[in-house]
mmCIF file of C-alpha atoms and ligand atoms in Angstrom:
data_model
loop_
_atom_site.group_PDB
_atom_site.id
_atom_site.type_symbol
_atom_site.label_atom_id
_atom_site.label_comp_id
_atom_site.label_asym_id
_atom_site.label_seq_id
_atom_site.Cartn_x
_atom_site.Cartn_y
_atom_site.Cartn_z
ATOM 1 C CA MET A 1 -6.228 -3.662 -12.528
ATOM 2 C CA PHE A 2 -7.255 -7.102 -11.262
ATOM 3 C CA ASP A 3 -8.963 -7.741 -14.613
ATOM 4 C CA ALA A 4 -7.261 -11.030 -15.454
ATOM 5 C CA LEU A 5 -7.599 -12.284 -11.890
ATOM 6 C CA ALA A 6 -11.248 -11.275 -11.732
ATOM 7 C CA GLU A 7 -11.996 -13.032 -15.005
ATOM 8 C CA LYS A 8 -10.360 -16.280 -13.902
ATOM 9 C CA ILE A 9 -11.880 -16.371 -10.431
ATOM 10 C CA GLN A 10 -15.310 -15.623 -11.840
ATOM 11 C CA SER A 11 -14.869 -18.338 -14.457
ATOM 12 C CA ALA A 12 -13.844 -20.889 -11.784
ATOM 13 C CA ILE A 13 -16.889 -20.026 -9.688
ATOM 14 C CA GLY A 14 -19.079 -20.159 -12.804
ATOM 15 C CA LYS A 15 -17.952 -23.729 -13.477
ATOM 16 C CA ILE A 16 -18.745 -24.741 -9.917
ATOM 17 C CA ALA A 17 -22.156 -23.070 -10.281
ATOM 18 C CA LYS A 18 -22.929 -25.134 -13.362
ATOM 19 C CA LYS A 19 -22.658 -28.296 -11.309
ATOM 20 C CA GLY A 20 -25.543 -27.152 -9.168
ATOM 21 C CA ARG A 21 -24.344 -28.600 -5.919
ATOM 22 C CA ILE A 22 -20.909 -28.384 -4.404
ATOM 23 C CA ASP A 23 -19.347 -31.699 -3.568
ATOM 24 C CA GLU A 24 -15.740 -31.988 -2.481
ATOM 25 C CA GLU A 25 -14.505 -32.923 -5.946
ATOM 26 C CA THR A 26 -16.174 -29.945 -7.630
ATOM 27 C CA LEU A 27 -14.859 -27.642 -4.927
ATOM 28 C CA ASN A 28 -11.324 -29.006 -5.251
ATOM 29 C CA LYS A 29 -11.352 -28.486 -9.004
ATOM 30 C CA GLY A 30 -12.633 -24.942 -8.630
ATOM 31 C CA LEU A 31 -10.142 -24.118 -5.914
ATOM 32 C CA ARG A 32 -7.302 -25.431 -8.040
ATOM 33 C CA GLU A 33 -8.312 -22.964 -10.742
ATOM 34 C CA ILE A 34 -8.540 -20.109 -8.250
ATOM 35 C CA LYS A 35 -5.121 -21.046 -6.888
ATOM 36 C CA LEU A 36 -3.595 -20.930 -10.374
ATOM 37 C CA ALA A 37 -5.265 -17.589 -11.080
ATOM 38 C CA LEU A 38 -3.793 -16.126 -7.884
ATOM 39 C CA LEU A 39 -0.315 -17.474 -8.635
ATOM 40 C CA GLU A 40 -0.488 -16.114 -12.179
ATOM 41 C CA ALA A 41 -1.444 -12.752 -10.698
ATOM 42 C CA ASP A 42 1.857 -12.922 -8.807
ATOM 43 C CA VAL A 43 0.342 -13.320 -5.366
ATOM 44 C CA ASN A 44 2.809 -14.597 -2.775
ATOM 45 C CA TYR A 45 2.769 -18.404 -2.488
ATOM 46 C CA LYS A 46 2.163 -18.553 1.250
ATOM 47 C CA VAL A 47 -0.702 -16.077 0.970
ATOM 48 C CA VAL A 48 -2.245 -18.212 -1.788
ATOM 49 C CA SER A 49 -1.921 -21.415 0.258
ATOM 50 C CA ASP A 50 -3.580 -19.869 3.314
ATOM 51 C CA PHE A 51 -6.282 -18.376 1.125
ATOM 52 C CA ILE A 52 -7.208 -21.694 -0.494
ATOM 53 C CA LYS A 53 -6.991 -23.614 2.774
ATOM 54 C CA ASP A 54 -9.336 -21.184 4.539
ATOM 55 C CA ILE A 55 -11.908 -21.251 1.729
ATOM 56 C CA LYS A 56 -11.894 -25.020 1.619
ATOM 57 C CA GLU A 57 -12.426 -25.337 5.355
ATOM 58 C CA LYS A 58 -15.204 -22.778 5.379
ATOM 59 C CA ALA A 59 -16.936 -24.108 2.262
ATOM 60 C CA LEU A 60 -16.941 -27.699 3.456
ATOM 61 C CA GLY A 61 -17.941 -26.758 6.980
ATOM 62 C CA ALA A 62 -20.633 -24.276 5.916
ATOM 63 C CA LYS A 63 -24.163 -24.941 7.044
ATOM 64 C CA VAL A 64 -26.622 -24.452 4.223
ATOM 65 C CA THR A 65 -28.404 -21.176 4.803
ATOM 66 C CA LYS A 66 -32.057 -21.094 3.865
ATOM 67 C CA GLY A 67 -32.852 -19.241 0.671
ATOM 68 C CA VAL A 68 -29.209 -19.082 -0.407
ATOM 69 C CA THR A 69 -27.768 -21.401 -3.033
ATOM 70 C CA ALA A 70 -24.546 -23.277 -2.364
ATOM 71 C CA VAL A 71 -22.808 -21.168 -4.981
ATOM 72 C CA GLN A 72 -24.016 -17.898 -3.485
ATOM 73 C CA GLN A 73 -22.647 -19.152 -0.219
ATOM 74 C CA LEU A 74 -19.306 -19.981 -1.844
ATOM 75 C CA VAL A 75 -19.127 -16.539 -3.462
ATOM 76 C CA LYS A 76 -19.672 -14.999 -0.026
ATOM 77 C CA ILE A 77 -16.894 -17.146 1.459
ATOM 78 C CA VAL A 78 -14.472 -16.171 -1.330
ATOM 79 C CA HIS A 79 -15.463 -12.522 -0.964
ATOM 80 C CA ASP A 80 -14.853 -12.555 2.792
ATOM 81 C CA GLU A 81 -11.511 -14.287 2.303
ATOM 82 C CA LEU A 82 -10.471 -11.666 -0.267
ATOM 83 C CA VAL A 83 -11.442 -8.892 2.135
ATOM 84 C CA LYS A 84 -9.455 -10.565 4.918
ATOM 85 C CA THR A 85 -6.405 -10.960 2.661
ATOM 86 C CA LEU A 86 -6.615 -7.333 1.556
ATOM 87 C CA GLY A 87 -6.816 -6.097 5.152
ATOM 88 C CA GLU A 88 -10.430 -6.299 6.452
ATOM 89 C CA LYS A 89 -11.346 -2.629 6.604
ATOM 90 C CA ALA A 90 -10.072 0.713 5.392
ATOM 91 C CA GLU A 91 -7.439 2.010 7.789
ATOM 92 C CA PRO A 92 -7.385 5.776 8.114
ATOM 93 C CA LEU A 93 -4.294 7.749 8.995
ATOM 94 C CA ASN A 94 -3.595 7.872 12.682
ATOM 95 C CA LEU A 95 -2.555 11.481 13.192
ATOM 96 C CA LYS A 96 -2.434 12.369 16.873
ATOM 97 C CA SER A 97 0.344 14.878 17.420
ATOM 98 C CA LYS A 98 0.295 18.545 16.549
ATOM 99 C CA PRO A 99 1.948 18.803 14.162
ATOM 100 C CA SER A 100 1.499 15.238 12.994
ATOM 101 C CA VAL A 101 4.402 13.822 11.059
ATOM 102 C CA ILE A 102 4.129 11.432 8.124
ATOM 103 C CA LEU A 103 7.366 9.839 6.942
ATOM 104 C CA LEU A 104 7.414 8.266 3.489
ATOM 105 C CA ILE A 105 9.913 5.506 2.811
ATOM 106 C CA GLY A 106 10.548 3.227 -0.154
ATOM 107 C CA LEU A 107 12.771 2.584 -3.134
ATOM 108 C CA GLN A 108 13.641 5.211 -5.710
ATOM 109 C CA GLY A 109 10.980 5.322 -8.395
ATOM 110 C CA SER A 110 8.318 3.740 -6.214
ATOM 111 C CA GLY A 111 6.355 6.978 -6.239
ATOM 112 C CA LYS A 112 7.317 8.595 -2.906
ATOM 113 C CA THR A 113 7.550 12.164 -4.136
ATOM 114 C CA THR A 114 4.338 11.942 -6.136
ATOM 115 C CA THR A 115 2.614 10.337 -3.149
ATOM 116 C CA SER A 116 3.876 13.077 -0.805
ATOM 117 C CA ALA A 117 2.140 15.670 -2.963
ATOM 118 C CA LYS A 118 -0.995 13.545 -3.409
ATOM 119 C CA LEU A 119 -1.261 13.077 0.325
ATOM 120 C CA ALA A 120 -0.602 16.772 0.960
ATOM 121 C CA LYS A 121 -3.422 17.735 -1.370
ATOM 122 C CA LEU A 122 -5.804 15.249 0.223
ATOM 123 C CA LEU A 123 -5.065 16.518 3.742
ATOM 124 C CA LYS A 124 -5.255 20.130 2.602
ATOM 125 C CA LYS A 125 -8.706 19.420 1.197
ATOM 126 C CA GLN A 126 -9.661 18.179 4.661
ATOM 127 C CA GLY A 127 -8.775 21.619 5.977
ATOM 128 C CA LYS A 128 -5.356 20.815 7.372
ATOM 129 C CA LYS A 129 -2.382 23.136 7.172
ATOM 130 C CA VAL A 130 0.297 21.026 5.525
ATOM 131 C CA LEU A 131 4.062 21.437 5.159
ATOM 132 C CA LEU A 132 6.126 19.284 2.816
ATOM 133 C CA THR A 133 9.831 18.578 2.974
ATOM 134 C CA SER A 134 12.308 16.494 1.005
ATOM 135 C CA VAL A 135 15.366 15.126 2.779
ATOM 136 C CA ASP A 136 16.855 13.566 -0.368
ATOM 137 C CA ILE A 137 20.363 14.938 0.016
ATOM 138 C CA TYR A 138 21.665 12.827 -2.891
ATOM 139 C CA ARG A 139 19.405 13.995 -5.689
ATOM 140 C CA PRO A 140 18.817 17.733 -6.014
ATOM 141 C CA ALA A 141 16.350 16.847 -8.782
ATOM 142 C CA ALA A 142 14.156 15.075 -6.221
ATOM 143 C CA MET A 143 13.999 18.232 -4.062
ATOM 144 C CA LEU A 144 13.185 20.294 -7.131
ATOM 145 C CA GLN A 145 10.459 17.827 -8.148
ATOM 146 C CA LEU A 146 8.778 18.188 -4.744
ATOM 147 C CA LYS A 147 9.130 21.972 -4.885
ATOM 148 C CA LYS A 148 7.325 22.036 -8.241
ATOM 149 C CA LEU A 149 4.574 19.731 -7.013
ATOM 150 C CA GLY A 150 4.180 21.908 -3.914
ATOM 151 C CA GLU A 151 3.722 24.974 -6.118
ATOM 152 C CA GLN A 152 1.133 23.105 -8.180
ATOM 153 C CA ILE A 153 -1.004 22.337 -5.131
ATOM 154 C CA SER A 154 -0.139 25.518 -3.186
ATOM 155 C CA VAL A 155 1.467 23.690 -0.290
ATOM 156 C CA PRO A 156 4.750 25.120 1.040
ATOM 157 C CA VAL A 157 7.868 22.989 0.704
ATOM 158 C CA PHE A 158 10.667 23.325 3.249
ATOM 159 C CA LEU A 159 14.112 22.685 1.736
ATOM 160 C CA GLU A 160 17.717 22.945 2.898
ATOM 161 C CA GLU A 161 19.543 22.352 -0.338
ATOM 162 C CA ASN A 162 23.032 22.584 1.131
ATOM 163 C CA GLU A 163 22.505 20.518 4.268
ATOM 164 C CA LYS A 164 24.156 17.090 4.090
ATOM 165 C CA ASP A 165 22.438 15.524 7.108
ATOM 166 C CA ALA A 166 19.020 14.224 6.078
ATOM 167 C CA ALA A 167 17.755 13.795 9.647
ATOM 168 C CA LYS A 168 18.764 17.384 10.438
ATOM 169 C CA ILE A 169 16.614 18.675 7.552
ATOM 170 C CA ALA A 170 13.698 16.653 8.886
ATOM 171 C CA GLU A 171 14.239 18.094 12.379
ATOM 172 C CA ASP A 172 14.445 21.639 11.041
ATOM 173 C CA ALA A 173 11.246 21.102 9.049
ATOM 174 C CA LEU A 174 9.543 19.854 12.189
ATOM 175 C CA LYS A 175 10.745 22.905 14.135
ATOM 176 C CA LYS A 176 9.282 25.161 11.463
ATOM 177 C CA ALA A 177 6.012 23.177 11.431
ATOM 178 C CA LYS A 178 5.725 23.555 15.213
ATOM 179 C CA LYS A 179 6.596 27.226 15.238
ATOM 180 C CA GLU A 180 4.241 28.117 12.416
ATOM 181 C CA GLY A 181 1.264 26.076 13.557
ATOM 182 C CA TYR A 182 1.148 23.452 10.825
ATOM 183 C CA ASP A 183 -1.151 20.472 11.356
ATOM 184 C CA VAL A 184 0.835 17.996 9.306
ATOM 185 C CA LEU A 185 4.426 17.638 8.125
ATOM 186 C CA ILE A 186 5.056 15.192 5.285
ATOM 187 C CA VAL A 187 8.663 14.038 4.927
ATOM 188 C CA ASP A 188 9.783 12.607 1.583
ATOM 189 C CA THR A 189 12.970 10.562 1.968
ATOM 190 C CA ALA A 190 15.713 9.410 -0.400
ATOM 191 C CA GLY A 191 15.357 5.995 -1.964
ATOM 192 C CA ARG A 192 17.764 3.782 -3.864
ATOM 193 C CA LEU A 193 17.075 1.510 -6.789
ATOM 194 C CA HIS A 194 17.586 -1.574 -4.632
ATOM 195 C CA ILE A 195 17.549 -2.434 -0.951
ATOM 196 C CA ASP A 196 20.642 -0.862 0.508
ATOM 197 C CA GLU A 197 21.863 -0.864 4.091
ATOM 198 C CA GLU A 198 22.804 2.815 4.115
ATOM 199 C CA MET A 199 19.358 3.826 2.883
ATOM 200 C CA LEU A 200 17.627 1.768 5.573
ATOM 201 C CA LYS A 201 19.967 3.155 8.257
ATOM 202 C CA GLU A 202 19.294 6.708 7.179
ATOM 203 C CA ALA A 203 15.511 6.182 7.134
ATOM 204 C CA LYS A 204 15.685 4.645 10.603
ATOM 205 C CA GLU A 205 17.717 7.546 11.943
ATOM 206 C CA ILE A 206 15.249 10.070 10.539
ATOM 207 C CA LYS A 207 12.425 8.111 12.107
ATOM 208 C CA GLU A 208 14.133 8.073 15.493
ATOM 209 C CA ARG A 209 14.814 11.787 15.414
ATOM 210 C CA ILE A 210 11.371 13.052 14.410
ATOM 211 C CA HIS A 211 9.028 10.374 15.895
ATOM 212 C CA PRO A 212 6.510 10.246 13.053
ATOM 213 C CA ASP A 213 2.841 9.430 13.703
ATOM 214 C CA GLU A 214 2.812 7.452 10.485
ATOM 215 C CA VAL A 215 5.609 5.751 8.570
ATOM 216 C CA LEU A 216 4.178 4.893 5.182
ATOM 217 C CA PHE A 217 6.036 2.471 2.984
ATOM 218 C CA VAL A 218 5.486 3.314 -0.672
ATOM 219 C CA SER A 219 5.280 0.169 -2.750
ATOM 220 C CA ASP A 220 5.211 -0.022 -6.528
ATOM 221 C CA ALA A 221 2.520 -2.512 -7.546
ATOM 222 C CA MET A 222 4.471 -3.245 -10.713
ATOM 223 C CA THR A 223 7.327 -4.897 -8.780
ATOM 224 C CA GLY A 224 5.337 -8.125 -8.422
ATOM 225 C CA GLN A 225 6.731 -10.821 -6.125
ATOM 226 C CA GLU A 226 9.788 -8.727 -5.244
ATOM 227 C CA ALA A 227 7.571 -6.095 -3.607
ATOM 228 C CA VAL A 228 7.021 -8.412 -0.680
ATOM 229 C CA ASN A 229 10.754 -8.795 0.012
ATOM 230 C CA ILE A 230 11.289 -5.056 -0.276
ATOM 231 C CA ALA A 231 8.405 -4.385 2.121
ATOM 232 C CA LYS A 232 9.774 -6.899 4.606
ATOM 233 C CA ALA A 233 13.259 -5.340 4.498
ATOM 234 C CA PHE A 234 11.831 -1.876 5.193
ATOM 235 C CA ASP A 235 9.548 -3.150 7.926
ATOM 236 C CA GLU A 236 12.259 -5.094 9.717
ATOM 237 C CA ASN A 237 14.913 -2.391 9.442
ATOM 238 C CA VAL A 238 12.929 0.829 9.688
ATOM 239 C CA GLY A 239 9.424 -0.126 10.754
ATOM 240 C CA MET A 240 6.204 1.040 9.152
ATOM 241 C CA THR A 241 2.642 1.772 10.175
ATOM 242 C CA GLY A 242 1.069 1.382 6.758
ATOM 243 C CA ILE A 243 1.537 0.946 3.049
ATOM 244 C CA VAL A 244 0.759 3.082 0.023
ATOM 245 C CA LEU A 245 0.384 0.976 -3.088
ATOM 246 C CA THR A 246 1.244 3.001 -6.194
ATOM 247 C CA LYS A 247 0.736 2.419 -9.911
ATOM 248 C CA LEU A 248 -2.261 0.175 -9.363
ATOM 249 C CA ASP A 249 -3.531 1.623 -12.640
ATOM 250 C CA SER A 250 -0.579 0.126 -14.536
ATOM 251 C CA ASP A 251 -0.612 -3.278 -12.888
ATOM 252 C CA ALA A 252 -3.047 -5.637 -14.527
ATOM 253 C CA ARG A 253 -2.428 -8.437 -12.043
ATOM 254 C CA GLY A 254 -2.895 -6.992 -8.582
ATOM 255 C CA GLY A 255 -0.673 -9.556 -6.865
ATOM 256 C CA VAL A 256 1.066 -7.060 -4.604
ATOM 257 C CA ALA A 257 -2.239 -5.794 -3.225
ATOM 258 C CA LEU A 258 -3.154 -9.324 -2.211
ATOM 259 C CA SER A 259 0.279 -10.231 -0.809
ATOM 260 C CA VAL A 260 1.653 -7.288 1.054
ATOM 261 C CA LYS A 261 -0.758 -7.189 4.007
ATOM 262 C CA GLY A 262 -0.449 -10.926 4.575
ATOM 263 C CA VAL A 263 3.327 -10.839 4.585
ATOM 264 C CA THR A 264 3.949 -7.670 6.606
ATOM 265 C CA GLY A 265 0.774 -7.535 8.694
ATOM 266 C CA LYS A 266 0.627 -3.808 7.892
ATOM 267 C CA PRO A 267 -2.461 -2.259 6.304
ATOM 268 C CA ILE A 268 -2.596 -0.767 2.831
ATOM 269 C CA LYS A 269 -3.850 2.723 3.595
ATOM 270 C CA PHE A 270 -3.869 4.357 0.164
ATOM 271 C CA ALA A 271 -3.711 3.466 -3.501
ATOM 272 C CA GLY A 272 -2.068 5.492 -6.241
ATOM 273 C CA VAL A 273 -4.088 5.046 -9.409
ATOM 274 C CA GLY A 274 -2.401 7.381 -11.881
ATOM 275 C CA GLU A 275 0.300 9.996 -12.346
ATOM 276 C CA LYS A 276 -1.928 13.003 -11.644
ATOM 277 C CA ILE A 277 -2.156 14.471 -8.151
ATOM 278 C CA ASP A 278 -5.808 13.537 -7.796
ATOM 279 C CA ASP A 279 -5.207 9.916 -8.809
ATOM 280 C CA PHE A 280 -5.095 8.829 -5.199
ATOM 281 C CA GLU A 281 -7.612 7.182 -2.923
ATOM 282 C CA PRO A 282 -8.019 5.457 0.427
ATOM 283 C CA PHE A 283 -7.739 1.692 0.027
ATOM 284 C CA TYR A 284 -11.026 -0.132 0.617
ATOM 285 C CA PRO A 285 -10.540 -3.909 0.873
ATOM 286 C CA ASP A 286 -14.250 -4.658 0.409
ATOM 287 C CA ARG A 287 -14.485 -2.577 -2.758
ATOM 288 C CA VAL A 288 -11.467 -4.326 -4.247
ATOM 289 C CA ALA A 289 -12.909 -7.736 -3.319
ATOM 290 C CA SER A 290 -16.229 -6.846 -4.943
ATOM 291 C CA ARG A 291 -14.401 -5.729 -8.036
ATOM 292 C CA ILE A 292 -12.558 -9.047 -8.276
ATOM 293 C CA LEU A 293 -15.758 -11.019 -7.882
ATOM 294 C CA GLY A 294 -17.702 -8.839 -10.326
HETATM 295 P P1 GDP B 301 10.193 8.408 -6.058
HETATM 296 O O1 GDP B 301 11.533 8.227 -6.703
HETATM 297 O O2 GDP B 301 9.871 7.268 -5.155
HETATM 298 O O3 GDP B 301 9.998 9.719 -5.410
HETATM 299 O O4 GDP B 301 9.116 8.277 -7.254
HETATM 300 P P2 GDP B 301 8.329 9.428 -8.051
HETATM 301 O O5 GDP B 301 7.297 10.039 -7.185
HETATM 302 O O6 GDP B 301 9.308 10.330 -8.709
HETATM 303 O O7 GDP B 301 7.570 8.516 -9.116
HETATM 304 C C1 GDP B 301 8.247 7.755 -10.096
HETATM 305 C C2 GDP B 301 7.373 7.692 -11.361
HETATM 306 O O8 GDP B 301 6.183 6.969 -11.073
HETATM 307 C C3 GDP B 301 6.927 9.054 -11.858
HETATM 308 O O9 GDP B 301 6.991 9.038 -13.264
HETATM 309 C C4 GDP B 301 5.480 9.169 -11.371
HETATM 310 O O10 GDP B 301 4.693 9.980 -12.216
HETATM 311 C C5 GDP B 301 5.050 7.720 -11.442
HETATM 312 N N1 GDP B 301 3.942 7.404 -10.514
HETATM 313 C C6 GDP B 301 3.865 7.614 -9.180
HETATM 314 N N2 GDP B 301 2.707 7.150 -8.682
HETATM 315 C C7 GDP B 301 2.008 6.636 -9.725
HETATM 316 C C8 GDP B 301 0.716 5.989 -9.865
HETATM 317 O O11 GDP B 301 -0.049 5.766 -8.913
HETATM 318 N N3 GDP B 301 0.390 5.598 -11.145
HETATM 319 C C9 GDP B 301 1.199 5.794 -12.220
HETATM 320 N N4 GDP B 301 0.793 5.375 -13.416
HETATM 321 N N5 GDP B 301 2.407 6.380 -12.120
HETATM 322 C C10 GDP B 301 2.807 6.795 -10.899
#
């Protein structure tokens, strides 16, 4: 992931470095290359424009620091701008209630069910007692998938296969979690292949009935530019506290990672980096920035 982008940004900076000193013309040329690299990586246009504008202002306005070359200074400016675009710092889960509730929303196929299990395993490892539930009343296969994953990681899965009210299943799961002293309840919801009013309405109703501590929007990194529109639709209609970016391992470009925080203002909290349960990690903006800059 980010390989092509990293290569191009590093090459642009390398060319600037060759010049020795950074005048406005050299900077403009370099920034044009960085801009193209970001657009090719499918980063949202507005995010790219702000990114380039900020770097230019900072680079031209920068006072020369003693012992640091102009290029080193530029690399630092680009690094800081990448970190800012990716979300500044890692944002941990904000789990206050007992039990805490995490609601996962997103399109079908984005990786919600897999992420539910990944998150359950991570929290279990931290010593928390976790309960999983699926409220996908449309696809029995989705409930079965979660049940299997639950068995794999030894986390119980609450299901009401015959209930036709998704919010009611979520409420019943919460009742069980309260009664049985669970620390965390993770609720996997139904998605559709495209943005759909009914799906958003249902997710909102579930949210209103169980008051989750976290509403995590699961975003498939492979969806490119469209991911931003999908994220916006979910944020405006349901509301979210954070984002889980899945399939980062399969996306060579990384555009969604760089766009989604800027467009929604919501932090990327976790990254899915493979199909296996352990292929999951907290999202560290500074590590990603360092990776892009080599
Ligand atoms: P849901 O419909 O949103 O619940 O999506 P699923 O959890 O069923 O995931 C859809 C597909 O994406 C499955 O084949 C998963 O194995 C795969 N998947 C989920 N997360 C990741 C990830 O981080 N990396 C990769 N490579 N595949 C993933």
